[in-house]
Amino acid sequence: INYVLETRFPFERGYLVESRRGGGGYIRIIRIDWRTEEDLFAELSLLIGEKISAPKAEELLGRLVEGRILSAREAALIRALVEQSLTEVASETEQALRATLLWNLLIVTLRG
């Protein structure tokens, strides 16, 4: 059950799944909101990290649009720049380069 919940409600999409087994056990799904710019950048740093896959980056951009942090146009521009820049890169450095590009583009877009 935990695996199913954690794949349906992943941290990258803004959810935290808590559970406890046994008598009196529970399952709690919490929606994480970004209250301040500091919270937003702290969570983005955790989510992006040193490497990020294309599907995780896509989920993150989708969540930023859903939360009205980015416009659909801004997300499309970031998506295009990140993915187009990686077409010629060797697969072992692709995720690290994607993380760096995504982080820098989000910083400029959100603070600009």
PDB file of C-alpha atoms in Angstrom:
ATOM      1  CA  ILE A   1       0.000   0.000   0.000  1.00  0.00           C
ATOM      2  CA  ASN A   2       2.803   2.425   0.855  1.00  0.00           C
ATOM      3  CA  TYR A   3       4.451   1.937  -2.529  1.00  0.00           C
ATOM      4  CA  VAL A   4       1.206   2.641  -4.371  1.00  0.00           C
ATOM      5  CA  LEU A   5       0.523   5.769  -2.308  1.00  0.00           C
ATOM      6  CA  GLU A   6       4.069   7.069  -2.680  1.00  0.00           C
ATOM      7  CA  THR A   7       3.951   6.627  -6.460  1.00  0.00           C
ATOM      8  CA  ARG A   8       0.538   8.303  -6.725  1.00  0.00           C
ATOM      9  CA  PHE A   9       1.468  11.087  -4.296  1.00  0.00           C
ATOM     10  CA  PRO A  10       5.224  11.658  -4.730  1.00  0.00           C
ATOM     11  CA  PHE A  11       7.213  14.346  -2.952  1.00  0.00           C
ATOM     12  CA  GLU A  12       8.066  15.870  -6.345  1.00  0.00           C
ATOM     13  CA  ARG A  13       4.389  16.652  -6.886  1.00  0.00           C
ATOM     14  CA  GLY A  14       4.036  18.249  -3.472  1.00  0.00           C
ATOM     15  CA  TYR A  15       2.863  15.430  -1.223  1.00  0.00           C
ATOM     16  CA  LEU A  16       4.182  13.799   1.912  1.00  0.00           C
ATOM     17  CA  VAL A  17       2.886  10.317   2.753  1.00  0.00           C
ATOM     18  CA  GLU A  18       3.022   9.193   6.382  1.00  0.00           C
ATOM     19  CA  SER A  19       1.860   5.813   7.624  1.00  0.00           C
ATOM     20  CA  ARG A  20       1.911   3.659  10.706  1.00  0.00           C
ATOM     21  CA  ARG A  21       1.215  -0.061  10.880  1.00  0.00           C
ATOM     22  CA  GLY A  22      -0.630  -2.063  13.444  1.00  0.00           C
ATOM     23  CA  GLY A  23      -3.544  -1.332  15.731  1.00  0.00           C
ATOM     24  CA  GLY A  24      -4.368   2.338  15.657  1.00  0.00           C
ATOM     25  CA  GLY A  25      -2.331   2.693  12.493  1.00  0.00           C
ATOM     26  CA  TYR A  26      -3.018   5.353   9.936  1.00  0.00           C
ATOM     27  CA  ILE A  27      -2.172   6.686   6.521  1.00  0.00           C
ATOM     28  CA  ARG A  28      -1.800  10.437   6.148  1.00  0.00           C
ATOM     29  CA  ILE A  29      -1.297  12.294   2.861  1.00  0.00           C
ATOM     30  CA  ILE A  30      -0.168  15.878   3.328  1.00  0.00           C
ATOM     31  CA  ARG A  31      -0.065  18.512   0.580  1.00  0.00           C
ATOM     32  CA  ILE A  32       3.054  20.662   0.935  1.00  0.00           C
ATOM     33  CA  ASP A  33       2.562  24.354   0.195  1.00  0.00           C
ATOM     34  CA  TRP A  34       5.252  26.934  -0.437  1.00  0.00           C
ATOM     35  CA  ARG A  35       4.526  29.737   1.988  1.00  0.00           C
ATOM     36  CA  THR A  36       7.606  31.856   1.332  1.00  0.00           C
ATOM     37  CA  GLU A  37      10.187  32.251  -1.386  1.00  0.00           C
ATOM     38  CA  GLU A  38      12.702  30.713   1.014  1.00  0.00           C
ATOM     39  CA  ASP A  39      10.522  27.581   1.363  1.00  0.00           C
ATOM     40  CA  LEU A  40      10.167  27.373  -2.395  1.00  0.00           C
ATOM     41  CA  PHE A  41      13.901  27.552  -3.090  1.00  0.00           C
ATOM     42  CA  ALA A  42      14.725  25.122  -0.272  1.00  0.00           C
ATOM     43  CA  GLU A  43      12.304  22.540  -1.658  1.00  0.00           C
ATOM     44  CA  LEU A  44      13.442  23.115  -5.246  1.00  0.00           C
ATOM     45  CA  SER A  45      17.007  22.521  -4.141  1.00  0.00           C
ATOM     46  CA  LEU A  46      15.989  19.216  -2.526  1.00  0.00           C
ATOM     47  CA  LEU A  47      13.890  18.119  -5.491  1.00  0.00           C
ATOM     48  CA  ILE A  48      16.447  18.943  -8.160  1.00  0.00           C
ATOM     49  CA  GLY A  49      19.571  17.968  -6.247  1.00  0.00           C
ATOM     50  CA  GLU A  50      22.686  17.166  -8.243  1.00  0.00           C
ATOM     51  CA  LYS A  51      20.827  15.019 -10.793  1.00  0.00           C
ATOM     52  CA  ILE A  52      17.278  14.928 -12.093  1.00  0.00           C
ATOM     53  CA  SER A  53      15.635  12.701 -14.678  1.00  0.00           C
ATOM     54  CA  ALA A  54      13.483  14.057 -17.492  1.00  0.00           C
ATOM     55  CA  PRO A  55      10.224  12.673 -16.003  1.00  0.00           C
ATOM     56  CA  LYS A  56      11.004  14.166 -12.566  1.00  0.00           C
ATOM     57  CA  ALA A  57      11.838  17.525 -14.154  1.00  0.00           C
ATOM     58  CA  GLU A  58       8.558  17.405 -16.066  1.00  0.00           C
ATOM     59  CA  GLU A  59       6.616  16.655 -12.861  1.00  0.00           C
ATOM     60  CA  LEU A  60       8.342  19.528 -11.112  1.00  0.00           C
ATOM     61  CA  LEU A  61       7.550  22.002 -13.894  1.00  0.00           C
ATOM     62  CA  GLY A  62       3.948  20.773 -13.905  1.00  0.00           C
ATOM     63  CA  ARG A  63       3.672  21.348 -10.185  1.00  0.00           C
ATOM     64  CA  LEU A  64       5.106  24.851 -10.491  1.00  0.00           C
ATOM     65  CA  VAL A  65       2.509  25.679 -13.149  1.00  0.00           C
ATOM     66  CA  GLU A  66      -0.270  24.086 -11.075  1.00  0.00           C
ATOM     67  CA  GLY A  67       0.798  26.142  -8.056  1.00  0.00           C
ATOM     68  CA  ARG A  68       0.896  29.281 -10.214  1.00  0.00           C
ATOM     69  CA  ILE A  69       4.577  29.769  -9.479  1.00  0.00           C
ATOM     70  CA  LEU A  70       5.368  29.606 -13.208  1.00  0.00           C
ATOM     71  CA  SER A  71       3.162  30.383 -16.169  1.00  0.00           C
ATOM     72  CA  ALA A  72       2.589  27.676 -18.753  1.00  0.00           C
ATOM     73  CA  ARG A  73       4.706  29.710 -21.172  1.00  0.00           C
ATOM     74  CA  GLU A  74       7.620  29.985 -18.733  1.00  0.00           C
ATOM     75  CA  ALA A  75       7.489  26.246 -18.072  1.00  0.00           C
ATOM     76  CA  ALA A  76       7.432  25.514 -21.815  1.00  0.00           C
ATOM     77  CA  LEU A  77      10.470  27.748 -22.375  1.00  0.00           C
ATOM     78  CA  ILE A  78      12.400  26.107 -19.537  1.00  0.00           C
ATOM     79  CA  ARG A  79      11.413  22.644 -20.770  1.00  0.00           C
ATOM     80  CA  ALA A  80      12.575  23.460 -24.297  1.00  0.00           C
ATOM     81  CA  LEU A  81      15.896  24.909 -23.160  1.00  0.00           C
ATOM     82  CA  VAL A  82      16.693  22.066 -20.799  1.00  0.00           C
ATOM     83  CA  GLU A  83      15.771  19.244 -23.148  1.00  0.00           C
ATOM     84  CA  GLN A  84      17.224  20.777 -26.290  1.00  0.00           C
ATOM     85  CA  SER A  85      20.540  21.402 -24.563  1.00  0.00           C
ATOM     86  CA  LEU A  86      20.866  17.710 -23.732  1.00  0.00           C
ATOM     87  CA  THR A  87      20.435  16.118 -27.147  1.00  0.00           C
ATOM     88  CA  GLU A  88      24.187  15.779 -27.753  1.00  0.00           C
ATOM     89  CA  VAL A  89      25.279  14.936 -24.194  1.00  0.00           C
ATOM     90  CA  ALA A  90      26.476  11.501 -23.045  1.00  0.00           C
ATOM     91  CA  SER A  91      23.899   9.753 -20.896  1.00  0.00           C
ATOM     92  CA  GLU A  92      26.030   9.655 -17.727  1.00  0.00           C
ATOM     93  CA  THR A  93      26.223  13.447 -17.511  1.00  0.00           C
ATOM     94  CA  GLU A  94      22.721  14.134 -18.831  1.00  0.00           C
ATOM     95  CA  GLN A  95      20.945  14.144 -15.455  1.00  0.00           C
ATOM     96  CA  ALA A  96      23.605  16.300 -13.790  1.00  0.00           C
ATOM     97  CA  LEU A  97      23.527  18.824 -16.614  1.00  0.00           C
ATOM     98  CA  ARG A  98      19.715  18.837 -16.561  1.00  0.00           C
ATOM     99  CA  ALA A  99      19.754  19.594 -12.816  1.00  0.00           C
ATOM    100  CA  THR A 100      22.195  22.485 -13.254  1.00  0.00           C
ATOM    101  CA  LEU A 101      20.306  23.995 -16.184  1.00  0.00           C
ATOM    102  CA  LEU A 102      16.919  23.589 -14.518  1.00  0.00           C
ATOM    103  CA  TRP A 103      18.114  25.118 -11.247  1.00  0.00           C
ATOM    104  CA  ASN A 104      19.716  28.124 -12.964  1.00  0.00           C
ATOM    105  CA  LEU A 105      16.722  28.739 -15.225  1.00  0.00           C
ATOM    106  CA  LEU A 106      14.308  28.565 -12.292  1.00  0.00           C
ATOM    107  CA  ILE A 107      16.416  30.965 -10.213  1.00  0.00           C
ATOM    108  CA  VAL A 108      16.520  33.524 -13.026  1.00  0.00           C
ATOM    109  CA  THR A 109      12.821  33.122 -13.848  1.00  0.00           C
ATOM    110  CA  LEU A 110      11.514  33.223 -10.292  1.00  0.00           C
ATOM    111  CA  ARG A 111      13.735  36.027  -9.027  1.00  0.00           C
ATOM    112  CA  GLY A 112      13.627  38.082 -12.220  1.00  0.00           C
TER     113      GLY A 112
END
